[in-house]
Tab-separated table of N, CA and C in Angstrom:
chain	number	residue	atom	x	y	z
A	27	MET	N	271.238	33.455	-17.421
A	27	MET	CA	272.465	32.902	-17.939
A	27	MET	C	272.103	31.650	-18.760
A	28	THR	N	272.626	31.553	-19.907
A	28	THR	CA	272.352	30.355	-20.755
A	28	THR	C	273.149	29.177	-20.263
A	29	GLU	N	272.779	28.024	-20.697
A	29	GLU	CA	273.461	26.761	-20.327
A	29	GLU	C	274.925	26.822	-20.773
A	30	MET	N	275.158	27.389	-21.961
A	30	MET	CA	276.545	27.501	-22.471
A	30	MET	C	277.358	28.461	-21.555
A	31	ASP	N	276.783	29.566	-21.137
A	31	ASP	CA	277.500	30.464	-20.277
A	31	ASP	C	277.753	29.815	-18.926
A	32	TYR	N	276.777	29.080	-18.436
A	32	TYR	CA	276.972	28.392	-17.145
A	32	TYR	C	278.097	27.384	-17.216
A	33	ARG	N	278.137	26.614	-18.263
A	33	ARG	CA	279.232	25.648	-18.463
A	33	ARG	C	280.586	26.321	-18.568
A	34	ARG	N	280.621	27.451	-19.233
A	34	ARG	CA	281.881	28.200	-19.345
A	34	ARG	C	282.328	28.689	-17.968
A	35	GLU	N	281.405	29.150	-17.176
A	35	GLU	CA	281.757	29.603	-15.834
A	35	GLU	C	282.281	28.452	-14.972
A	36	ILE	N	281.680	27.287	-15.100
A	36	ILE	CA	282.150	26.103	-14.386
A	36	ILE	C	283.573	25.739	-14.847
A	37	LYS	N	283.773	25.797	-16.143
A	37	LYS	CA	285.090	25.431	-16.684
A	37	LYS	C	286.127	26.433	-16.170
A	38	GLU	N	285.817	27.715	-16.139
A	38	GLU	CA	286.741	28.756	-15.620
A	38	GLU	C	286.999	28.531	-14.123
A	39	ALA	N	286.001	28.147	-13.387
A	39	ALA	CA	286.167	27.873	-11.964
A	39	ALA	C	287.067	26.652	-11.744
A	40	LEU	N	286.858	25.614	-12.544
A	40	LEU	CA	287.705	24.427	-12.450
A	40	LEU	C	289.148	24.780	-12.748
A	41	TYR	N	289.372	25.554	-13.772
A	41	TYR	CA	290.725	25.950	-14.091
A	41	TYR	C	291.377	26.731	-12.972
A	42	ALA	N	290.651	27.659	-12.395
A	42	ALA	CA	291.157	28.466	-11.278
A	42	ALA	C	291.412	27.572	-10.049
A	43	GLY	N	290.555	26.558	-9.848
A	43	GLY	CA	290.787	25.632	-8.762
A	43	GLY	C	291.993	24.748	-8.956
A	44	GLN	N	292.220	24.331	-10.205
A	44	GLN	CA	293.388	23.511	-10.461
A	44	GLN	C	294.668	24.314	-10.259
A	45	GLU	N	294.640	25.565	-10.652
A	45	GLU	CA	295.817	26.443	-10.449
A	45	GLU	C	296.086	26.630	-8.943
A	46	THR	N	295.020	26.774	-8.183
A	46	THR	CA	295.117	26.964	-6.723
A	46	THR	C	295.730	25.708	-6.099
A	47	LEU	N	295.256	24.545	-6.482
A	47	LEU	CA	295.772	23.274	-5.970
A	47	LEU	C	297.226	23.080	-6.310
A	48	ARG	N	297.625	23.486	-7.479
A	48	ARG	CA	299.025	23.328	-7.905
A	48	ARG	C	299.924	24.123	-6.953
A	49	TYR	N	299.602	25.383	-6.692
A	49	TYR	CA	300.411	26.210	-5.801
A	49	TYR	C	300.355	25.679	-4.398
A	50	LEU	N	299.187	25.275	-3.903
A	50	LEU	CA	299.095	24.731	-2.563
A	50	LEU	C	299.924	23.476	-2.370
A	51	ARG	N	299.903	22.594	-3.356
A	51	ARG	CA	300.691	21.360	-3.249
A	51	ARG	C	302.147	21.636	-3.294
A	52	GLN	N	302.606	22.597	-4.122
A	52	GLN	CA	304.005	22.978	-4.110
A	52	GLN	C	304.406	23.600	-2.802
A	53	ALA	N	303.557	24.422	-2.257
A	53	ALA	CA	303.833	25.047	-0.911
A	53	ALA	C	303.958	23.951	0.145
A	54	LYS	N	303.058	22.961	0.108
A	54	LYS	CA	303.133	21.860	1.062
A	54	LYS	C	304.431	21.120	0.966
A	55	ASP	N	304.872	20.864	-0.257
A	55	ASP	CA	306.162	20.166	-0.481
A	55	ASP	C	307.310	20.971	0.142
A	56	CYS	N	307.289	22.273	-0.075
A	56	CYS	CA	308.322	23.150	0.504
A	56	CYS	C	308.260	23.131	2.051
A	57	LEU	N	307.055	23.155	2.607
A	57	LEU	CA	306.920	23.150	4.069
A	57	LEU	C	307.337	21.771	4.633
A	58	ASP	N	307.048	20.691	3.887
A	58	ASP	CA	307.497	19.385	4.321
A	58	ASP	C	309.011	19.362	4.401
A	59	SER	N	309.651	19.893	3.364
A	59	SER	CA	311.105	19.959	3.312
A	59	SER	C	311.653	20.876	4.445
A	60	ALA	N	311.033	22.009	4.651
A	60	ALA	CA	311.450	22.900	5.759
A	60	ALA	C	311.312	22.186	7.086
A	61	GLY	N	310.210	21.424	7.260
A	61	GLY	CA	310.025	20.703	8.504
A	61	GLY	C	311.053	19.643	8.715
A	62	ASN	N	311.436	18.970	7.649
A	62	ASN	CA	312.510	17.927	7.753
A	62	ASN	C	313.859	18.612	8.132
A	63	TRP	N	314.185	19.727	7.468
A	63	TRP	CA	315.395	20.429	7.814
A	63	TRP	C	315.305	21.023	9.234
A	64	GLY	N	314.099	21.358	9.667
A	64	GLY	CA	313.892	21.886	11.002
A	64	GLY	C	314.228	20.842	12.084
A	65	ILE	N	313.870	19.594	11.775
A	65	ILE	CA	314.199	18.533	12.744
A	65	ILE	C	315.717	18.409	12.847
A	66	VAL	N	316.417	18.422	11.735
A	66	VAL	CA	317.852	18.358	11.727
A	66	VAL	C	318.437	19.558	12.494
A	67	ASP	N	317.838	20.706	12.281
A	67	ASP	CA	318.265	21.911	13.003
A	67	ASP	C	318.142	21.802	14.481
A	68	MET	N	317.044	21.177	14.955
A	68	MET	CA	316.853	21.000	16.418
A	68	MET	C	317.868	20.033	16.945
A	69	LEU	N	318.365	19.132	16.150
A	69	LEU	CA	319.341	18.166	16.607
A	69	LEU	C	320.749	18.730	16.571
A	70	GLY	N	320.873	20.044	16.289
A	70	GLY	CA	322.164	20.691	16.300
A	70	GLY	C	322.773	20.878	14.905
A	71	GLY	N	321.940	21.109	13.955
A	71	GLY	CA	322.375	21.262	12.550
A	71	GLY	C	323.262	22.457	12.289
A	72	GLY	N	323.144	23.529	13.010
A	72	GLY	CA	323.965	24.709	12.820
A	72	GLY	C	323.451	25.658	11.796
A	73	MET	N	324.238	26.700	11.534
A	73	MET	CA	323.870	27.822	10.669
A	73	MET	C	323.534	27.395	9.284
A	74	PHE	N	324.271	26.468	8.666
A	74	PHE	CA	324.077	26.025	7.306
A	74	PHE	C	322.678	25.370	7.188
A	75	ILE	N	322.313	24.527	8.153
A	75	ILE	CA	321.019	23.838	8.122
A	75	ILE	C	319.882	24.882	8.288
A	76	THR	N	320.162	25.856	9.173
A	76	THR	CA	319.163	26.956	9.365
A	76	THR	C	318.925	27.687	8.069
A	77	LEU	N	320.012	27.981	7.337
A	77	LEU	CA	319.862	28.689	6.059
A	77	LEU	C	319.066	27.846	5.045
A	78	ILE	N	319.281	26.533	4.992
A	78	ILE	CA	318.552	25.708	4.079
A	78	ILE	C	317.033	25.686	4.499
A	79	LYS	N	316.770	25.526	5.775
A	79	LYS	CA	315.405	25.500	6.261
A	79	LYS	C	314.703	26.798	5.916
A	80	ARG	N	315.381	27.933	6.184
A	80	ARG	CA	314.786	29.201	5.893
A	80	ARG	C	314.544	29.432	4.417
A	81	SER	N	315.429	28.927	3.563
A	81	SER	CA	315.236	29.032	2.141
A	81	SER	C	313.970	28.272	1.695
A	82	ARG	N	313.765	27.069	2.250
A	82	ARG	CA	312.569	26.340	1.906
A	82	ARG	C	311.320	27.053	2.453
A	83	MET	N	311.411	27.697	3.633
A	83	MET	CA	310.271	28.435	4.191
A	83	MET	C	309.974	29.624	3.299
A	84	LYS	N	311.002	30.301	2.809
A	84	LYS	CA	310.829	31.472	1.919
A	84	LYS	C	310.149	31.001	0.616
A	85	ASP	N	310.617	29.880	0.061
A	85	ASP	CA	309.968	29.352	-1.148
A	85	ASP	C	308.513	29.022	-0.914
A	86	ALA	N	308.219	28.418	0.246
A	86	ALA	CA	306.836	28.070	0.613
A	86	ALA	C	306.020	29.334	0.711
A	87	ASP	N	306.542	30.396	1.326
A	87	ASP	CA	305.826	31.647	1.475
A	87	ASP	C	305.470	32.232	0.102
A	88	ALA	N	306.415	32.219	-0.827
A	88	ALA	CA	306.124	32.759	-2.165
A	88	ALA	C	305.047	31.941	-2.838
A	89	LEU	N	305.094	30.644	-2.680
A	89	LEU	CA	304.050	29.782	-3.266
A	89	LEU	C	302.693	30.005	-2.653
A	90	VAL	N	302.679	30.250	-1.340
A	90	VAL	CA	301.447	30.517	-0.632
A	90	VAL	C	300.843	31.831	-1.121
A	91	GLN	N	301.682	32.818	-1.394
A	91	GLN	CA	301.185	34.088	-1.921
A	91	GLN	C	300.563	33.899	-3.292
A	92	GLN	N	301.212	33.069	-4.131
A	92	GLN	CA	300.668	32.746	-5.440
A	92	GLN	C	299.327	31.951	-5.280
A	93	ALA	N	299.283	31.052	-4.303
A	93	ALA	CA	298.052	30.292	-4.059
A	93	ALA	C	296.934	31.225	-3.583
A	94	ARG	N	297.254	32.194	-2.749
A	94	ARG	CA	296.221	33.160	-2.313
A	94	ARG	C	295.644	33.902	-3.505
A	95	ALA	N	296.509	34.377	-4.385
A	95	ALA	CA	296.015	35.076	-5.580
A	95	ALA	C	295.159	34.152	-6.433
A	96	ALA	N	295.590	32.919	-6.628
A	96	ALA	CA	294.810	31.966	-7.372
A	96	ALA	C	293.466	31.657	-6.688
A	97	MET	N	293.510	31.572	-5.342
A	97	MET	CA	292.289	31.274	-4.613
A	97	MET	C	291.294	32.463	-4.707
A	98	LYS	N	291.771	33.641	-4.748
A	98	LYS	CA	290.881	34.800	-4.955
A	98	LYS	C	290.226	34.740	-6.308
A	99	ARG	N	290.970	34.321	-7.342
A	99	ARG	CA	290.379	34.166	-8.664
A	99	ARG	C	289.341	33.067	-8.610
A	100	PHE	N	289.665	31.963	-7.930
A	100	PHE	CA	288.774	30.854	-7.735
A	100	PHE	C	287.478	31.335	-7.017
A	101	GLN	N	287.646	32.101	-5.989
A	101	GLN	CA	286.478	32.622	-5.237
A	101	GLN	C	285.587	33.497	-6.169
A	102	ARG	N	286.225	34.305	-6.955
A	102	ARG	CA	285.434	35.141	-7.887
A	102	ARG	C	284.612	34.321	-8.841
A	103	GLU	N	285.214	33.216	-9.293
A	103	GLU	CA	284.499	32.321	-10.220
A	103	GLU	C	283.358	31.593	-9.543
A	104	LEU	N	283.474	31.433	-8.230
A	104	LEU	CA	282.512	30.660	-7.466
A	104	LEU	C	281.487	31.519	-6.697
A	105	MET	N	281.495	32.785	-6.912
A	105	MET	CA	280.681	33.700	-6.103
A	105	MET	C	279.194	33.228	-6.055
A	106	ASP	N	278.673	32.664	-7.099
A	106	ASP	CA	277.328	32.207	-7.136
A	106	ASP	C	277.138	30.756	-6.618
A	107	VAL	N	278.274	30.108	-6.466
A	107	VAL	CA	278.195	28.651	-6.104
A	107	VAL	C	278.461	28.481	-4.601
A	108	GLU	N	279.619	28.924	-4.127
A	108	GLU	CA	279.970	28.742	-2.750
A	108	GLU	C	281.217	29.565	-2.422
A	109	ASP	N	281.235	30.125	-1.191
A	109	ASP	CA	282.407	30.859	-0.748
A	109	ASP	C	283.474	29.893	-0.216
A	110	ILE	N	284.704	30.285	-0.396
A	110	ILE	CA	285.825	29.526	0.157
A	110	ILE	C	286.447	30.350	1.276
A	111	PRO	N	286.597	29.775	2.452
A	111	PRO	CA	287.200	30.575	3.526
A	111	PRO	C	288.642	30.897	3.252
A	112	GLU	N	289.062	32.090	3.682
A	112	GLU	CA	290.495	32.501	3.536
A	112	GLU	C	291.333	31.620	4.472
A	113	PHE	N	292.566	31.480	4.102
A	113	PHE	CA	293.542	30.835	4.960
A	113	PHE	C	294.751	31.759	5.075
A	114	HIS	N	295.446	31.642	6.164
A	114	HIS	CA	296.499	32.596	6.432
A	114	HIS	C	297.751	31.868	6.971
A	115	ILE	N	298.861	32.127	6.348
A	115	ILE	CA	300.119	31.503	6.773
A	115	ILE	C	301.122	32.634	6.994
A	116	GLU	N	301.669	32.656	8.209
A	116	GLU	CA	302.625	33.697	8.495
A	116	GLU	C	303.696	33.118	9.478
A	117	THR	N	304.943	33.307	9.147
A	117	THR	CA	306.015	32.748	10.005
A	117	THR	C	306.414	33.740	11.098
A	118	GLY	N	306.264	35.008	10.870
A	118	GLY	CA	306.559	35.972	11.895
A	118	GLY	C	308.002	36.447	11.865
A	119	ASP	N	308.235	37.741	11.904
A	119	ASP	CA	309.559	38.298	11.852
A	119	ASP	C	310.382	37.970	13.085
A	120	PHE	N	309.797	37.926	14.229
A	120	PHE	CA	310.595	37.610	15.428
A	120	PHE	C	311.157	36.224	15.338
A	121	LEU	N	310.356	35.275	14.864
A	121	LEU	CA	310.864	33.912	14.810
A	121	LEU	C	312.032	33.818	13.809
A	122	THR	N	311.957	34.555	12.733
A	122	THR	CA	313.072	34.574	11.796
A	122	THR	C	314.330	35.103	12.468
A	123	PHE	N	314.170	36.188	13.175
A	123	PHE	CA	315.338	36.767	13.861
A	123	PHE	C	315.841	35.797	14.944
A	124	ALA	N	314.956	35.220	15.725
A	124	ALA	CA	315.356	34.340	16.775
A	124	ALA	C	316.036	33.107	16.209
A	125	ASP	N	315.523	32.570	15.075
A	125	ASP	CA	316.116	31.376	14.530
A	125	ASP	C	317.556	31.603	14.080
A	126	TYR	N	317.858	32.754	13.521
A	126	TYR	CA	319.210	33.035	13.040
A	126	TYR	C	320.123	33.458	14.201
A	127	PHE	N	319.683	34.286	15.100
A	127	PHE	CA	320.605	34.926	16.039
A	127	PHE	C	320.608	34.241	17.404
A	128	PHE	N	319.624	33.497	17.698
A	128	PHE	CA	319.625	32.711	18.925
A	128	PHE	C	319.446	31.254	18.551
A	129	ASP	N	320.218	30.818	17.595
A	129	ASP	CA	320.060	29.444	17.090
A	129	ASP	C	320.203	28.484	18.203
A	130	GLY	N	319.095	28.014	18.720
A	130	GLY	CA	319.130	27.087	19.786
A	130	GLY	C	317.870	26.273	19.759
A	131	PHE	N	317.754	25.303	20.683
A	131	PHE	CA	316.688	24.364	20.671
A	131	PHE	C	315.314	25.038	20.785
A	132	VAL	N	315.172	25.990	21.720
A	132	VAL	CA	313.853	26.638	21.955
A	132	VAL	C	313.412	27.434	20.711
A	133	ALA	N	314.330	28.225	20.133
A	133	ALA	CA	313.976	28.987	18.945
A	133	ALA	C	313.622	28.016	17.786
A	134	ASP	N	314.391	26.960	17.675
A	134	ASP	CA	314.141	25.942	16.613
A	134	ASP	C	312.807	25.296	16.806
A	135	MET	N	312.420	25.050	18.082
A	135	MET	CA	311.095	24.437	18.383
A	135	MET	C	309.958	25.392	17.985
A	136	LEU	N	310.123	26.691	18.260
A	136	LEU	CA	309.093	27.648	17.906
A	136	LEU	C	308.940	27.698	16.376
A	137	VAL	N	310.035	27.740	15.668
A	137	VAL	CA	309.959	27.776	14.198
A	137	VAL	C	309.311	26.477	13.695
A	138	GLN	N	309.721	25.335	14.236
A	138	GLN	CA	309.172	24.045	13.810
A	138	GLN	C	307.653	24.041	14.043
A	139	SER	N	307.213	24.606	15.130
A	139	SER	CA	305.760	24.737	15.428
A	139	SER	C	305.057	25.554	14.370
A	140	LYS	N	305.661	26.647	13.945
A	140	LYS	CA	305.089	27.494	12.877
A	140	LYS	C	305.038	26.752	11.545
A	141	ILE	N	306.083	26.015	11.240
A	141	ILE	CA	306.091	25.249	10.003
A	141	ILE	C	304.941	24.219	10.036
A	142	ASN	N	304.809	23.523	11.174
A	142	ASN	CA	303.732	22.507	11.270
A	142	ASN	C	302.345	23.145	11.151
A	143	GLU	N	302.126	24.316	11.768
A	143	GLU	CA	300.874	25.004	11.645
A	143	GLU	C	300.594	25.402	10.197
A	144	ALA	N	301.620	25.931	9.551
A	144	ALA	CA	301.476	26.312	8.120
A	144	ALA	C	301.120	25.107	7.268
A	145	LYS	N	301.760	23.970	7.529
A	145	LYS	CA	301.411	22.731	6.803
A	145	LYS	C	299.942	22.371	7.007
A	146	ARG	N	299.499	22.426	8.257
A	146	ARG	CA	298.044	22.100	8.550
A	146	ARG	C	297.122	23.034	7.779
A	147	GLN	N	297.477	24.343	7.772
A	147	GLN	CA	296.584	25.279	7.044
A	147	GLN	C	296.573	25.041	5.559
A	148	VAL	N	297.741	24.727	4.964
A	148	VAL	CA	297.775	24.416	3.557
A	148	VAL	C	296.991	23.112	3.294
A	149	GLU	N	297.185	22.119	4.108
A	149	GLU	CA	296.453	20.845	3.915
A	149	GLU	C	294.968	21.069	3.991
A	150	ASN	N	294.492	21.914	4.948
A	150	ASN	CA	293.056	22.202	5.051
A	150	ASN	C	292.568	22.932	3.814
A	151	ALA	N	293.396	23.862	3.285
A	151	ALA	CA	292.928	24.569	2.052
A	151	ALA	C	292.858	23.615	0.882
A	152	ILE	N	293.813	22.694	0.789
A	152	ILE	CA	293.793	21.678	-0.282
A	152	ILE	C	292.506	20.888	-0.164
A	153	GLN	N	292.123	20.416	1.038
A	153	GLN	CA	290.897	19.661	1.202
A	153	GLN	C	289.668	20.476	0.776
A	154	LYS	N	289.582	21.739	1.152
A	154	LYS	CA	288.420	22.562	0.824
A	154	LYS	C	288.343	22.761	-0.671
A	155	VAL	N	289.471	23.031	-1.345
A	155	VAL	CA	289.431	23.239	-2.780
A	155	VAL	C	289.089	21.929	-3.484
A	156	ASN	N	289.643	20.799	-3.017
A	156	ASN	CA	289.252	19.494	-3.594
A	156	ASN	C	287.781	19.227	-3.492
A	157	TYR	N	287.197	19.541	-2.327
A	157	TYR	CA	285.764	19.352	-2.068
A	157	TYR	C	284.927	20.151	-3.104
A	158	ILE	N	285.288	21.389	-3.238
A	158	ILE	CA	284.550	22.273	-4.173
A	158	ILE	C	284.751	21.841	-5.613
A	159	MET	N	285.995	21.396	-5.949
A	159	MET	CA	286.259	20.908	-7.298
A	159	MET	C	285.380	19.687	-7.603
A	160	ALA	N	285.216	18.801	-6.623
A	160	ALA	CA	284.371	17.590	-6.784
A	160	ALA	C	282.948	18.007	-7.057
A	161	GLN	N	282.484	19.024	-6.300
A	161	GLN	CA	281.091	19.490	-6.547
A	161	GLN	C	280.976	20.127	-7.938
A	162	LEU	N	281.955	20.881	-8.356
A	162	LEU	CA	281.880	21.477	-9.678
A	162	LEU	C	281.876	20.398	-10.761
A	163	ASN	N	282.702	19.385	-10.581
A	163	ASN	CA	282.746	18.300	-11.569
A	163	ASN	C	281.441	17.555	-11.626
A	164	GLY	N	280.667	17.567	-10.552
A	164	GLY	CA	279.376	16.899	-10.532
A	164	GLY	C	278.229	17.700	-11.181
A	165	LEU	N	278.509	18.950	-11.527
A	165	LEU	CA	277.462	19.824	-12.143
A	165	LEU	C	277.296	19.494	-13.601
């Protein structure tokens, strides 16, 4: 591989990494919002608050799916440099059902726990991508 080809590959990897970070940060913002609405829901927010919280969770899920696709592109670009571990975010169908139909403190606590776990996973993915981006920028 020539130096020019190598630089092009780095540039493509950086672009894919930036795209991944954009989706991950947007997903984190949605999860932060869902978490805030989740706290209100636990305090007795009712069906309307549950709907808002679920909408933010659905938005976050869509962004996570886009981030996964972007991360796969990023991984392909980095095959010769370093592998990036997969991350997985799943809210679970039962918790969705329980949150709507058994809207109560215990169900709300379970959903809030899932939101917090998803936020931790997204934050970890952001840190890993940032670390690799820093290494690429140093090449």
